[in-house]
Structures are given as structure tokens and as C-alpha cells.
Amino acid sequence: VSGRFDLSDRVAAVVGTSWNIGTGIALGLAGAGAAVACLDRDAVMAESAAREISGQGGRAIGVQCDSTTEGDVGAALSAVANQLGTVDILVNGAAHYNQKGILDTSVAEWRSQIGVILDSAFIVTQDVAHRLVEAGRPGSIITLISTAGFQGEVGNVAYCTAKSALLNFTRAVAMDLAPYGIRANSLSPTATNPREGLERAARWGLTVSGEGAIASVDQAATILPLGRAPSPRHYGDAAVFLASDAAEMITGEELRVDAGAIAKYWRDGLR
Ligand SMILES: NC(=O)c1ccc[n+]([C@@H]2O[C@H](COP(=O)([O-])OP(=O)(O)OC[C@H]3O[C@@H](n4cnc5c(N)ncnc54)[C@H](O)[C@@H]3O)[C@@H](O)[C@H]2O)c1
């Protein structure tokens, strides 16, 4: 990666680095030259992601951190600052799935799912922004949404609601931070080709059953305009763009990496 896409003088923090999408994005940023801090509540994910990046020649550290807890986030970002430097690029990706609809989601489940998705984005963005403003540095904040933030998905009420809220969180944050040269954008994955993530999970020594996921995404992908579902590395490429100087005039924007899914007229799904 060269020229305006080069991130070699930047420090990135990716929150939520499972073997699936977060690490795909972390690898993309590292491939463009950024030093990457992999933050996850699960130490195995944080450490394995960092090891994967180092194994491919990048610079990375893993930091265990509950991104919904201010104290944890502050300590993690201070550790990153000491080891790599001030975070210039943040990727907000902490989420958890529940797959329940309005008729069967308990209030406790609603609060916990909304809490992880929204509190994490708010708390980490605020801490990273304070540090950048204090240091007088520009920056790029990227929040992962989902095509489920644009459409009502059956049996996914809390997730759809929280992800949709992050669209306007991004715009509001973009307005607050524009005077400081800090950009805030969102990036939306969609139902993802599981192969890349499953291969990574196997390399990490994790047992994840993926047969059903492969069959189901392959079948759904037949109605995608581009004919195949994106892989985590495609989100990584888009994140590199949003993080880089090539996107210096882009803030408050949403970038869907969905093979054309949301642009499609619903009735054409039958063709
Ligand atoms: N997988 C998909 O098809 C898909 C589609 C659209 C959007 N997305 C979004 O992309 C992002 C990554 O998706 P994924 O499928 O790789 O998710 P995942 O569930 O595999 O990984 C999420 C990671 O976040 C971590 N996490 C959860 N709560 C946390 C907390 N409080 N503090 C720190 N870490 C926490 C988990 O430990 C996990 O490693 C998510 O924001 C998700 O909503 C995924």
C-alpha cells in the first residue's frame, strides 16, 4: 500500500477482534502499515488476532478489555499509548448476537444487547477522541454497522435497533469532532462468506462448526447483485480507505460493503 492509502505512521485500535470480521479488518489496516491494537473482552480473541498480524509481518498487540466499562477502556487505551502511541484510527466492532424478535426478547436481553453495541461505541469513541483532541492530532473513527441497520430482519429486534442508532451516532460524532480534524464514518458488512473466518478459527485452534453457515450464506448469495457474499478482507480494504488520507474529505458518511444487497429493489429478488 502506498501514497495516500499508506497507514505506516498510524496506530489503530480495533474493538472486537474475533476470528471473523474484526481480525479481517485489523489485518487490512496492518497490511497498509498501521500498528494495530486488538481489543476484545475475550483474551483469546485479543491475543490470537495480534499473533495473526505479527505472523504476517505486521506490528500488533492484544489487549483484553470490556469496552462497555469506562475504567477498562481507559486502562486499555493507556496501555496502547505506552506501547504503540496515541490511537489515530479506531474501529468500533463490539457486538453480540441474540436472534430474537419482539415477541420473545426479554427486557434484560434487550438491555444487554443494546448496551454492548451502543455503550461500547460511545465509551471507546469518547476516550479515543479526548486523547486525540488533547494531543492536537487528527484521526479516523470507523463504526461497524450492518445491513440489518437499514432493514428489519426477522428475529433480530435489538440488533437492528442498535445498529440503526449507530448510523446517526456516526453523524453526530462527525459533527462534534470535525473542528478537530477527526473524521467519523461507518462501514456496513452484511451476511459474510464464512470461509475466511473459519480458516482463521482453525489456525487459532478453535473449534467452530461452519457447515451450516457456509450452505446458508452460499444460498442467500445467489440473489446478491454481485453473486457472492463479501469476506472479512473486503471490509478490511474499505476500512483502509476510510482510515487513510485518501478519505480526508469524507466524514459522517456510511460505506456499505454488501455486494449491492441494499441497493436492490425488493421485487427483483424473485428474478
Ligand atoms: N458476521 C456478520 O455477518 C456481520 C454482518 C454485519 C455486521 N457485522 C458486524 O461486524 C462486527 C463484527 O462481526 P463478527 O461476526 O466478526 O462478530 P463476532 O461476534 O465474531 O465478534 C465480536 C467480538 O466482539 C467481542 N465483544 C463483545 N462484547 C464485547 C465487549 N463488551 N468488550 C470487548 N469486546 C467485546 C466478542 O468477544 C467478539 O470477539 C460486529 O459489529 C457485527 O455486528 C457482522
PDB file of C-alpha atoms and ligand atoms in Angstrom:
ATOM      1  CA  VAL A   1       0.000   0.000   0.000  1.00  0.00           C
ATOM      2  CA  SER A   2       1.428   3.342  -0.962  1.00  0.00           C
ATOM      3  CA  GLY A   3       0.673   7.015  -1.344  1.00  0.00           C
ATOM      4  CA  ARG A   4      -2.476   8.312   0.237  1.00  0.00           C
ATOM      5  CA  PHE A   5      -3.623   4.861   1.360  1.00  0.00           C
ATOM      6  CA  ASP A   6      -0.442   4.325   3.381  1.00  0.00           C
ATOM      7  CA  LEU A   7      -1.060   4.000   7.132  1.00  0.00           C
ATOM      8  CA  SER A   8       2.506   3.280   8.184  1.00  0.00           C
ATOM      9  CA  ASP A   9       2.741   6.180  10.625  1.00  0.00           C
ATOM     10  CA  ARG A  10      -0.611   5.384  12.272  1.00  0.00           C
ATOM     11  CA  VAL A  11      -1.784   3.464  15.309  1.00  0.00           C
ATOM     12  CA  ALA A  12      -5.121   1.655  15.044  1.00  0.00           C
ATOM     13  CA  ALA A  13      -7.311   0.111  17.719  1.00  0.00           C
ATOM     14  CA  VAL A  14      -9.854  -2.480  16.623  1.00  0.00           C
ATOM     15  CA  VAL A  15     -12.515  -3.341  19.198  1.00  0.00           C
ATOM     16  CA  GLY A  16     -13.932  -6.864  18.849  1.00  0.00           C
ATOM     17  CA  THR A  17     -11.291  -8.998  17.148  1.00  0.00           C
ATOM     18  CA  SER A  18     -12.845 -12.418  16.832  1.00  0.00           C
ATOM     19  CA  TRP A  19     -11.547 -14.731  14.095  1.00  0.00           C
ATOM     20  CA  ASN A  20     -14.245 -13.365  11.866  1.00  0.00           C
ATOM     21  CA  ILE A  21     -14.680  -9.706  10.808  1.00  0.00           C
ATOM     22  CA  GLY A  22     -12.685  -7.735  13.397  1.00  0.00           C
ATOM     23  CA  THR A  23      -9.483  -9.585  12.589  1.00  0.00           C
ATOM     24  CA  GLY A  24     -10.136  -9.300   8.849  1.00  0.00           C
ATOM     25  CA  ILE A  25     -10.249  -5.533   9.319  1.00  0.00           C
ATOM     26  CA  ALA A  26      -7.248  -5.479  11.675  1.00  0.00           C
ATOM     27  CA  LEU A  27      -5.235  -7.405   9.066  1.00  0.00           C
ATOM     28  CA  GLY A  28      -6.245  -4.914   6.380  1.00  0.00           C
ATOM     29  CA  LEU A  29      -5.079  -1.959   8.481  1.00  0.00           C
ATOM     30  CA  ALA A  30      -1.845  -3.733   9.399  1.00  0.00           C
ATOM     31  CA  GLY A  31      -1.289  -4.579   5.727  1.00  0.00           C
ATOM     32  CA  ALA A  32      -1.473  -0.849   4.958  1.00  0.00           C
ATOM     33  CA  GLY A  33       1.249  -0.290   7.562  1.00  0.00           C
ATOM     34  CA  ALA A  34      -0.640   0.621  10.756  1.00  0.00           C
ATOM     35  CA  ALA A  35       0.419  -0.728  14.143  1.00  0.00           C
ATOM     36  CA  VAL A  36      -2.723  -2.392  15.472  1.00  0.00           C
ATOM     37  CA  ALA A  37      -4.051  -2.903  18.988  1.00  0.00           C
ATOM     38  CA  CYS A  38      -6.583  -5.743  19.097  1.00  0.00           C
ATOM     39  CA  LEU A  39      -9.057  -5.150  21.921  1.00  0.00           C
ATOM     40  CA  ASP A  40     -11.529  -7.801  22.974  1.00  0.00           C
ATOM     41  CA  ARG A  41     -13.325  -8.864  26.140  1.00  0.00           C
ATOM     42  CA  ASP A  42     -12.120 -12.364  25.352  1.00  0.00           C
ATOM     43  CA  ALA A  43      -8.339 -12.556  25.861  1.00  0.00           C
ATOM     44  CA  VAL A  44      -8.075 -15.448  23.383  1.00  0.00           C
ATOM     45  CA  MET A  45      -9.511 -13.254  20.606  1.00  0.00           C
ATOM     46  CA  ALA A  46      -7.329 -10.252  21.505  1.00  0.00           C
ATOM     47  CA  GLU A  47      -4.120 -12.305  21.674  1.00  0.00           C
ATOM     48  CA  SER A  48      -4.849 -14.562  18.691  1.00  0.00           C
ATOM     49  CA  ALA A  49      -5.656 -11.587  16.456  1.00  0.00           C
ATOM     50  CA  ALA A  50      -2.411  -9.874  17.439  1.00  0.00           C
ATOM     51  CA  ARG A  51      -0.464 -13.092  16.818  1.00  0.00           C
ATOM     52  CA  GLU A  52      -2.074 -13.498  13.396  1.00  0.00           C
ATOM     53  CA  ILE A  53      -0.990  -9.971  12.420  1.00  0.00           C
ATOM     54  CA  SER A  54       2.547 -10.449  13.761  1.00  0.00           C
ATOM     55  CA  GLY A  55       2.727 -13.791  11.927  1.00  0.00           C
ATOM     56  CA  GLN A  56       2.038 -11.947   8.683  1.00  0.00           C
ATOM     57  CA  GLY A  57       4.796  -9.407   9.364  1.00  0.00           C
ATOM     58  CA  GLY A  58       2.677  -6.652  10.945  1.00  0.00           C
ATOM     59  CA  ARG A  59       3.025  -4.863  14.271  1.00  0.00           C
ATOM     60  CA  ALA A  60       0.277  -5.665  16.787  1.00  0.00           C
ATOM     61  CA  ILE A  61      -0.576  -6.118  20.438  1.00  0.00           C
ATOM     62  CA  GLY A  62      -3.569  -7.806  22.045  1.00  0.00           C
ATOM     63  CA  VAL A  63      -5.299  -6.138  24.983  1.00  0.00           C
ATOM     64  CA  GLN A  64      -8.125  -7.699  26.949  1.00  0.00           C
ATOM     65  CA  CYS A  65     -10.777  -5.077  27.599  1.00  0.00           C
ATOM     66  CA  ASP A  66     -14.505  -4.872  28.283  1.00  0.00           C
ATOM     67  CA  SER A  67     -15.397  -1.983  26.006  1.00  0.00           C
ATOM     68  CA  THR A  68     -18.603  -1.245  27.927  1.00  0.00           C
ATOM     69  CA  THR A  69     -16.640  -0.351  31.082  1.00  0.00           C
ATOM     70  CA  GLU A  70     -15.004   3.089  31.249  1.00  0.00           C
ATOM     71  CA  GLY A  71     -12.187   2.024  33.571  1.00  0.00           C
ATOM     72  CA  ASP A  72     -11.253  -0.942  31.385  1.00  0.00           C
ATOM     73  CA  VAL A  73     -11.274   1.167  28.238  1.00  0.00           C
ATOM     74  CA  GLY A  74      -9.156   3.900  29.836  1.00  0.00           C
ATOM     75  CA  ALA A  75      -6.597   1.354  31.058  1.00  0.00           C
ATOM     76  CA  ALA A  76      -6.508  -0.422  27.685  1.00  0.00           C
ATOM     77  CA  LEU A  77      -6.024   2.787  25.699  1.00  0.00           C
ATOM     78  CA  SER A  78      -3.277   3.924  28.098  1.00  0.00           C
ATOM     79  CA  ALA A  79      -1.516   0.583  27.603  1.00  0.00           C
ATOM     80  CA  VAL A  80      -1.827   1.036  23.828  1.00  0.00           C
ATOM     81  CA  ALA A  81      -0.499   4.611  24.079  1.00  0.00           C
ATOM     82  CA  ASN A  82       2.525   3.376  26.063  1.00  0.00           C
ATOM     83  CA  GLN A  83       3.332   0.514  23.715  1.00  0.00           C
ATOM     84  CA  LEU A  84       2.350   1.835  20.279  1.00  0.00           C
ATOM     85  CA  GLY A  85       1.431   5.519  20.666  1.00  0.00           C
ATOM     86  CA  THR A  86      -1.811   7.530  20.589  1.00  0.00           C
ATOM     87  CA  VAL A  87      -4.596   5.779  18.686  1.00  0.00           C
ATOM     88  CA  ASP A  88      -5.221   7.565  15.343  1.00  0.00           C
ATOM     89  CA  ILE A  89      -7.688   5.041  13.903  1.00  0.00           C
ATOM     90  CA  LEU A  90     -10.497   3.421  15.866  1.00  0.00           C
ATOM     91  CA  VAL A  91     -12.729   0.608  14.629  1.00  0.00           C
ATOM     92  CA  ASN A  92     -15.811   0.063  16.812  1.00  0.00           C
ATOM     93  CA  GLY A  93     -16.941  -3.522  16.335  1.00  0.00           C
ATOM     94  CA  ALA A  94     -18.015  -4.984  19.681  1.00  0.00           C
ATOM     95  CA  ALA A  95     -21.370  -6.678  19.282  1.00  0.00           C
ATOM     96  CA  HIS A  96     -23.281  -9.691  20.336  1.00  0.00           C
ATOM     97  CA  TYR A  97     -25.942 -11.627  18.547  1.00  0.00           C
ATOM     98  CA  ASN A  98     -29.167 -12.886  20.090  1.00  0.00           C
ATOM     99  CA  GLN A  99     -31.521 -13.638  17.184  1.00  0.00           C
ATOM    100  CA  LYS A 100     -34.793 -12.956  18.936  1.00  0.00           C
ATOM    101  CA  GLY A 101     -37.736 -10.836  17.850  1.00  0.00           C
ATOM    102  CA  ILE A 102     -40.144  -8.505  19.636  1.00  0.00           C
ATOM    103  CA  LEU A 103     -42.304 -11.389  20.915  1.00  0.00           C
ATOM    104  CA  ASP A 104     -39.534 -13.336  22.632  1.00  0.00           C
ATOM    105  CA  THR A 105     -36.780 -10.880  23.630  1.00  0.00           C
ATOM    106  CA  SER A 106     -36.753 -10.281  27.389  1.00  0.00           C
ATOM    107  CA  VAL A 107     -36.154  -6.771  28.712  1.00  0.00           C
ATOM    108  CA  ALA A 108     -32.863  -7.984  30.199  1.00  0.00           C
ATOM    109  CA  GLU A 109     -31.739  -9.356  26.803  1.00  0.00           C
ATOM    110  CA  TRP A 110     -32.778  -6.119  25.065  1.00  0.00           C
ATOM    111  CA  ARG A 111     -30.808  -4.018  27.557  1.00  0.00           C
ATOM    112  CA  SER A 112     -27.757  -6.214  27.387  1.00  0.00           C
ATOM    113  CA  GLN A 113     -27.596  -6.327  23.575  1.00  0.00           C
ATOM    114  CA  ILE A 114     -28.310  -2.606  23.111  1.00  0.00           C
ATOM    115  CA  GLY A 115     -25.853  -1.961  25.955  1.00  0.00           C
ATOM    116  CA  VAL A 116     -22.933  -3.799  24.322  1.00  0.00           C
ATOM    117  CA  ILE A 117     -23.463  -2.267  20.883  1.00  0.00           C
ATOM    118  CA  LEU A 118     -24.195   1.341  21.885  1.00  0.00           C
ATOM    119  CA  ASP A 119     -22.248   1.724  25.140  1.00  0.00           C
ATOM    120  CA  SER A 120     -19.111   0.265  23.618  1.00  0.00           C
ATOM    121  CA  ALA A 121     -19.171   2.633  20.628  1.00  0.00           C
ATOM    122  CA  PHE A 122     -19.882   5.634  22.897  1.00  0.00           C
ATOM    123  CA  ILE A 123     -17.316   4.879  25.608  1.00  0.00           C
ATOM    124  CA  VAL A 124     -14.410   3.957  23.321  1.00  0.00           C
ATOM    125  CA  THR A 125     -15.083   6.763  20.833  1.00  0.00           C
ATOM    126  CA  GLN A 126     -15.227   9.308  23.656  1.00  0.00           C
ATOM    127  CA  ASP A 127     -11.949   8.156  25.211  1.00  0.00           C
ATOM    128  CA  VAL A 128     -10.101   7.998  21.857  1.00  0.00           C
ATOM    129  CA  ALA A 129     -11.477  11.428  20.898  1.00  0.00           C
ATOM    130  CA  HIS A 130     -10.401  13.012  24.206  1.00  0.00           C
ATOM    131  CA  ARG A 131      -6.857  11.705  23.688  1.00  0.00           C
ATOM    132  CA  LEU A 132      -6.689  12.931  20.079  1.00  0.00           C
ATOM    133  CA  VAL A 133      -8.048  16.387  20.943  1.00  0.00           C
ATOM    134  CA  GLU A 134      -5.605  16.680  23.841  1.00  0.00           C
ATOM    135  CA  ALA A 135      -2.708  15.682  21.588  1.00  0.00           C
ATOM    136  CA  GLY A 136      -3.906  18.013  18.808  1.00  0.00           C
ATOM    137  CA  ARG A 137      -3.911  15.135  16.319  1.00  0.00           C
ATOM    138  CA  PRO A 138      -6.341  14.273  13.505  1.00  0.00           C
ATOM    139  CA  GLY A 139      -7.950  10.854  13.463  1.00  0.00           C
ATOM    140  CA  SER A 140     -10.433   8.486  11.866  1.00  0.00           C
ATOM    141  CA  ILE A 141     -13.215   6.672  13.696  1.00  0.00           C
ATOM    142  CA  ILE A 142     -14.968   3.824  11.918  1.00  0.00           C
ATOM    143  CA  THR A 143     -18.061   2.227  13.411  1.00  0.00           C
ATOM    144  CA  LEU A 144     -19.215  -1.146  12.110  1.00  0.00           C
ATOM    145  CA  ILE A 145     -22.912  -1.260  11.404  1.00  0.00           C
ATOM    146  CA  SER A 146     -24.710  -3.895   9.311  1.00  0.00           C
ATOM    147  CA  THR A 147     -27.208  -4.131   6.509  1.00  0.00           C
ATOM    148  CA  ALA A 148     -29.515  -5.113   9.400  1.00  0.00           C
ATOM    149  CA  GLY A 149     -29.202  -1.471  10.491  1.00  0.00           C
ATOM    150  CA  PHE A 150     -31.015  -0.499   7.259  1.00  0.00           C
ATOM    151  CA  GLN A 151     -33.726  -3.143   7.090  1.00  0.00           C
ATOM    152  CA  GLY A 152     -35.964  -5.010   9.505  1.00  0.00           C
ATOM    153  CA  GLU A 153     -34.567  -8.518   9.889  1.00  0.00           C
ATOM    154  CA  VAL A 154     -36.877 -11.208  11.239  1.00  0.00           C
ATOM    155  CA  GLY A 155     -35.977 -12.221  14.817  1.00  0.00           C
ATOM    156  CA  ASN A 156     -33.306  -9.585  15.384  1.00  0.00           C
ATOM    157  CA  VAL A 157     -35.054  -6.647  17.025  1.00  0.00           C
ATOM    158  CA  ALA A 158     -32.415  -5.384  19.484  1.00  0.00           C
ATOM    159  CA  TYR A 159     -29.560  -5.756  16.981  1.00  0.00           C
ATOM    160  CA  CYS A 160     -31.447  -3.992  14.154  1.00  0.00           C
ATOM    161  CA  THR A 161     -32.395  -1.163  16.523  1.00  0.00           C
ATOM    162  CA  ALA A 162     -28.926  -0.626  17.978  1.00  0.00           C
ATOM    163  CA  LYS A 163     -27.138  -0.850  14.633  1.00  0.00           C
ATOM    164  CA  SER A 164     -29.510   1.665  13.102  1.00  0.00           C
ATOM    165  CA  ALA A 165     -28.826   4.033  16.018  1.00  0.00           C
ATOM    166  CA  LEU A 166     -25.113   3.849  15.237  1.00  0.00           C
ATOM    167  CA  LEU A 167     -25.772   5.439  11.836  1.00  0.00           C
ATOM    168  CA  ASN A 168     -26.831   8.674  13.479  1.00  0.00           C
ATOM    169  CA  PHE A 169     -24.285   8.265  16.287  1.00  0.00           C
ATOM    170  CA  THR A 170     -21.703   8.432  13.490  1.00  0.00           C
ATOM    171  CA  ARG A 171     -23.148  11.645  12.052  1.00  0.00           C
ATOM    172  CA  ALA A 172     -23.423  13.321  15.469  1.00  0.00           C
ATOM    173  CA  VAL A 173     -19.854  12.349  16.396  1.00  0.00           C
ATOM    174  CA  ALA A 174     -18.652  13.543  12.981  1.00  0.00           C
ATOM    175  CA  MET A 175     -20.141  16.973  13.665  1.00  0.00           C
ATOM    176  CA  ASP A 176     -18.645  17.211  17.167  1.00  0.00           C
ATOM    177  CA  LEU A 177     -15.166  16.199  16.050  1.00  0.00           C
ATOM    178  CA  ALA A 178     -14.922  17.904  12.644  1.00  0.00           C
ATOM    179  CA  PRO A 179     -13.421  21.077  14.149  1.00  0.00           C
ATOM    180  CA  TYR A 180     -10.534  18.929  15.445  1.00  0.00           C
ATOM    181  CA  GLY A 181      -9.832  17.220  12.133  1.00  0.00           C
ATOM    182  CA  ILE A 182     -11.161  13.921  13.434  1.00  0.00           C
ATOM    183  CA  ARG A 183     -13.413  12.119  10.933  1.00  0.00           C
ATOM    184  CA  ALA A 184     -16.151   9.649  11.871  1.00  0.00           C
ATOM    185  CA  ASN A 185     -17.690   7.251   9.384  1.00  0.00           C
ATOM    186  CA  SER A 186     -19.454   3.922   9.429  1.00  0.00           C
ATOM    187  CA  LEU A 187     -18.856   0.740   7.483  1.00  0.00           C
ATOM    188  CA  SER A 188     -21.542  -1.866   6.993  1.00  0.00           C
ATOM    189  CA  PRO A 189     -20.793  -5.532   6.483  1.00  0.00           C
ATOM    190  CA  THR A 190     -23.562  -7.896   5.516  1.00  0.00           C
ATOM    191  CA  ALA A 191     -24.084 -11.672   5.725  1.00  0.00           C
ATOM    192  CA  THR A 192     -20.476 -12.717   5.271  1.00  0.00           C
ATOM    193  CA  ASN A 193     -18.795 -15.567   3.450  1.00  0.00           C
ATOM    194  CA  PRO A 194     -17.756 -17.705   6.442  1.00  0.00           C
ATOM    195  CA  ARG A 195     -14.769 -19.421   4.795  1.00  0.00           C
ATOM    196  CA  GLU A 196     -12.048 -16.866   5.598  1.00  0.00           C
ATOM    197  CA  GLY A 197     -13.126 -16.609   9.242  1.00  0.00           C
ATOM    198  CA  LEU A 198     -13.458 -20.375   9.681  1.00  0.00           C
ATOM    199  CA  GLU A 199      -9.972 -20.943   8.268  1.00  0.00           C
ATOM    200  CA  ARG A 200      -8.647 -18.386  10.754  1.00  0.00           C
ATOM    201  CA  ALA A 201     -10.520 -20.008  13.660  1.00  0.00           C
ATOM    202  CA  ALA A 202      -8.979 -23.362  12.734  1.00  0.00           C
ATOM    203  CA  ARG A 203      -5.488 -21.791  12.648  1.00  0.00           C
ATOM    204  CA  TRP A 204      -6.179 -20.399  16.130  1.00  0.00           C
ATOM    205  CA  GLY A 205      -7.022 -23.911  17.331  1.00  0.00           C
ATOM    206  CA  LEU A 206     -10.704 -23.092  17.917  1.00  0.00           C
ATOM    207  CA  THR A 207     -13.495 -25.494  17.105  1.00  0.00           C
ATOM    208  CA  VAL A 208     -16.243 -23.638  15.255  1.00  0.00           C
ATOM    209  CA  SER A 209     -18.821 -25.558  13.268  1.00  0.00           C
ATOM    210  CA  GLY A 210     -19.349 -23.812   9.954  1.00  0.00           C
ATOM    211  CA  GLU A 211     -21.019 -26.247   7.569  1.00  0.00           C
ATOM    212  CA  GLY A 212     -24.489 -24.759   8.122  1.00  0.00           C
ATOM    213  CA  ALA A 213     -23.214 -21.196   7.809  1.00  0.00           C
ATOM    214  CA  ILE A 214     -21.427 -21.910   4.528  1.00  0.00           C
ATOM    215  CA  ALA A 215     -24.502 -23.533   2.984  1.00  0.00           C
ATOM    216  CA  SER A 216     -26.833 -20.807   4.183  1.00  0.00           C
ATOM    217  CA  VAL A 217     -24.691 -17.849   3.038  1.00  0.00           C
ATOM    218  CA  ASP A 218     -23.882 -19.516  -0.305  1.00  0.00           C
ATOM    219  CA  GLN A 219     -27.594 -19.997  -0.936  1.00  0.00           C
ATOM    220  CA  ALA A 220     -28.506 -16.427   0.079  1.00  0.00           C
ATOM    221  CA  ALA A 221     -25.670 -15.042  -2.046  1.00  0.00           C
ATOM    222  CA  THR A 222     -27.347 -16.259  -5.224  1.00  0.00           C
ATOM    223  CA  ILE A 223     -29.676 -13.225  -5.078  1.00  0.00           C
ATOM    224  CA  LEU A 224     -26.864 -10.733  -4.392  1.00  0.00           C
ATOM    225  CA  PRO A 225     -26.233  -8.410  -7.359  1.00  0.00           C
ATOM    226  CA  LEU A 226     -22.523  -9.329  -7.356  1.00  0.00           C
ATOM    227  CA  GLY A 227     -23.372 -13.011  -6.942  1.00  0.00           C
ATOM    228  CA  ARG A 228     -21.202 -13.719  -3.909  1.00  0.00           C
ATOM    229  CA  ALA A 229     -21.051 -12.580  -0.299  1.00  0.00           C
ATOM    230  CA  PRO A 230     -18.183 -10.414   0.943  1.00  0.00           C
ATOM    231  CA  SER A 231     -15.363 -11.819   3.075  1.00  0.00           C
ATOM    232  CA  PRO A 232     -13.795 -10.062   6.097  1.00  0.00           C
ATOM    233  CA  ARG A 233     -10.832  -8.935   3.975  1.00  0.00           C
ATOM    234  CA  HIS A 234     -13.202  -6.892   1.779  1.00  0.00           C
ATOM    235  CA  TYR A 235     -14.251  -4.940   4.872  1.00  0.00           C
ATOM    236  CA  GLY A 236     -10.551  -4.529   5.656  1.00  0.00           C
ATOM    237  CA  ASP A 237      -9.965  -2.880   2.268  1.00  0.00           C
ATOM    238  CA  ALA A 238     -12.850  -0.460   2.861  1.00  0.00           C
ATOM    239  CA  ALA A 239     -11.572   0.345   6.364  1.00  0.00           C
ATOM    240  CA  VAL A 240      -8.122   1.150   4.953  1.00  0.00           C
ATOM    241  CA  PHE A 241      -9.749   3.646   2.603  1.00  0.00           C
ATOM    242  CA  LEU A 242     -11.844   5.312   5.335  1.00  0.00           C
ATOM    243  CA  ALA A 243      -8.853   5.458   7.694  1.00  0.00           C
ATOM    244  CA  SER A 244      -6.475   6.883   5.113  1.00  0.00           C
ATOM    245  CA  ASP A 245      -5.739  10.359   3.776  1.00  0.00           C
ATOM    246  CA  ALA A 246      -7.472   9.267   0.566  1.00  0.00           C
ATOM    247  CA  ALA A 247     -10.732   9.821   2.520  1.00  0.00           C
ATOM    248  CA  GLU A 248      -9.686  13.143   4.024  1.00  0.00           C
ATOM    249  CA  MET A 249     -12.862  14.916   2.845  1.00  0.00           C
ATOM    250  CA  ILE A 250     -15.209  12.135   3.990  1.00  0.00           C
ATOM    251  CA  THR A 251     -16.902  12.388   7.359  1.00  0.00           C
ATOM    252  CA  GLY A 252     -20.370  11.498   8.671  1.00  0.00           C
ATOM    253  CA  GLU A 253     -20.626   9.024   5.788  1.00  0.00           C
ATOM    254  CA  GLU A 254     -21.677   5.375   5.590  1.00  0.00           C
ATOM    255  CA  LEU A 255     -19.896   2.865   3.367  1.00  0.00           C
ATOM    256  CA  ARG A 256     -21.782  -0.367   2.709  1.00  0.00           C
ATOM    257  CA  VAL A 257     -19.720  -3.336   1.611  1.00  0.00           C
ATOM    258  CA  ASP A 258     -22.652  -5.564   0.748  1.00  0.00           C
ATOM    259  CA  ALA A 259     -22.223  -6.750  -2.856  1.00  0.00           C
ATOM    260  CA  GLY A 260     -25.122  -4.486  -3.800  1.00  0.00           C
ATOM    261  CA  ALA A 261     -27.636  -6.047  -1.381  1.00  0.00           C
ATOM    262  CA  ILE A 262     -29.338  -2.905  -0.082  1.00  0.00           C
ATOM    263  CA  ALA A 263     -29.383  -1.133  -3.456  1.00  0.00           C
ATOM    264  CA  LYS A 264     -31.542  -3.891  -4.925  1.00  0.00           C
ATOM    265  CA  TYR A 265     -35.270  -3.400  -5.494  1.00  0.00           C
ATOM    266  CA  TRP A 266     -37.076  -5.960  -3.335  1.00  0.00           C
ATOM    267  CA  ARG A 267     -39.184  -7.464  -6.108  1.00  0.00           C
ATOM    268  CA  ASP A 268     -36.101  -8.210  -8.198  1.00  0.00           C
ATOM    269  CA  GLY A 269     -35.149 -10.810  -5.574  1.00  0.00           C
ATOM    270  CA  LEU A 270     -37.600 -13.122  -7.375  1.00  0.00           C
ATOM    271  CA  ARG A 271     -35.736 -12.942 -10.700  1.00  0.00           C
TER     272      ARG A 271
HETATM  273  N1  LIG B   1     -20.854 -11.571  10.819  1.00  0.00           N
HETATM  274  C1  LIG B   1     -21.639 -10.904  10.004  1.00  0.00           C
HETATM  275  O1  LIG B   1     -22.131 -11.465   9.032  1.00  0.00           O
HETATM  276  C2  LIG B   1     -21.890  -9.417  10.223  1.00  0.00           C
HETATM  277  C3  LIG B   1     -22.754  -8.764   9.346  1.00  0.00           C
HETATM  278  C4  LIG B   1     -22.982  -7.406   9.501  1.00  0.00           C
HETATM  279  C5  LIG B   1     -22.333  -6.712  10.522  1.00  0.00           C
HETATM  280  N2  LIG B   1     -21.489  -7.365  11.362  1.00  0.00           N
HETATM  281  C6  LIG B   1     -20.815  -6.581  12.408  1.00  0.00           C
HETATM  282  O2  LIG B   1     -19.413  -6.695  12.264  1.00  0.00           O
HETATM  283  C7  LIG B   1     -18.797  -6.719  13.563  1.00  0.00           C
HETATM  284  C8  LIG B   1     -18.001  -7.999  13.730  1.00  0.00           C
HETATM  285  O3  LIG B   1     -18.839  -9.108  13.473  1.00  0.00           O
HETATM  286  P1  LIG B   1     -18.371 -10.612  13.767  1.00  0.00           P
HETATM  287  O4  LIG B   1     -19.361 -11.501  13.126  1.00  0.00           O
HETATM  288  O5  LIG B   1     -16.943 -10.768  13.493  1.00  0.00           O
HETATM  289  O6  LIG B   1     -18.682 -10.678  15.328  1.00  0.00           O
HETATM  290  P2  LIG B   1     -18.166 -11.706  16.437  1.00  0.00           P
HETATM  291  O7  LIG B   1     -19.293 -11.970  17.362  1.00  0.00           O
HETATM  292  O8  LIG B   1     -17.473 -12.864  15.793  1.00  0.00           O
HETATM  293  O9  LIG B   1     -17.069 -10.820  17.184  1.00  0.00           O
HETATM  294  C9  LIG B   1     -17.441  -9.782  18.030  1.00  0.00           C
HETATM  295  C10 LIG B   1     -16.346  -9.675  19.068  1.00  0.00           C
HETATM  296  O10 LIG B   1     -16.712  -8.624  19.978  1.00  0.00           O
HETATM  297  C11 LIG B   1     -16.293  -9.025  21.248  1.00  0.00           C
HETATM  298  N3  LIG B   1     -17.045  -8.311  22.271  1.00  0.00           N
HETATM  299  C12 LIG B   1     -18.362  -8.436  22.565  1.00  0.00           C
HETATM  300  N4  LIG B   1     -18.658  -7.658  23.613  1.00  0.00           N
HETATM  301  C13 LIG B   1     -17.519  -7.015  23.974  1.00  0.00           C
HETATM  302  C14 LIG B   1     -17.190  -6.098  24.990  1.00  0.00           C
HETATM  303  N5  LIG B   1     -18.107  -5.673  25.867  1.00  0.00           N
HETATM  304  N6  LIG B   1     -15.924  -5.663  25.088  1.00  0.00           N
HETATM  305  C15 LIG B   1     -14.974  -6.089  24.195  1.00  0.00           C
HETATM  306  N7  LIG B   1     -15.227  -6.979  23.223  1.00  0.00           N
HETATM  307  C16 LIG B   1     -16.486  -7.436  23.115  1.00  0.00           C
HETATM  308  C17 LIG B   1     -16.547 -10.508  21.306  1.00  0.00           C
HETATM  309  O11 LIG B   1     -15.770 -11.156  22.327  1.00  0.00           O
HETATM  310  C18 LIG B   1     -16.162 -10.950  19.899  1.00  0.00           C
HETATM  311  O12 LIG B   1     -14.816 -11.396  19.820  1.00  0.00           O
HETATM  312  C19 LIG B   1     -19.923  -6.571  14.580  1.00  0.00           C
HETATM  313  O13 LIG B   1     -20.085  -5.213  14.917  1.00  0.00           O
HETATM  314  C20 LIG B   1     -21.127  -7.059  13.807  1.00  0.00           C
HETATM  315  O14 LIG B   1     -22.326  -6.507  14.301  1.00  0.00           O
HETATM  316  C21 LIG B   1     -21.258  -8.707  11.241  1.00  0.00           C
END
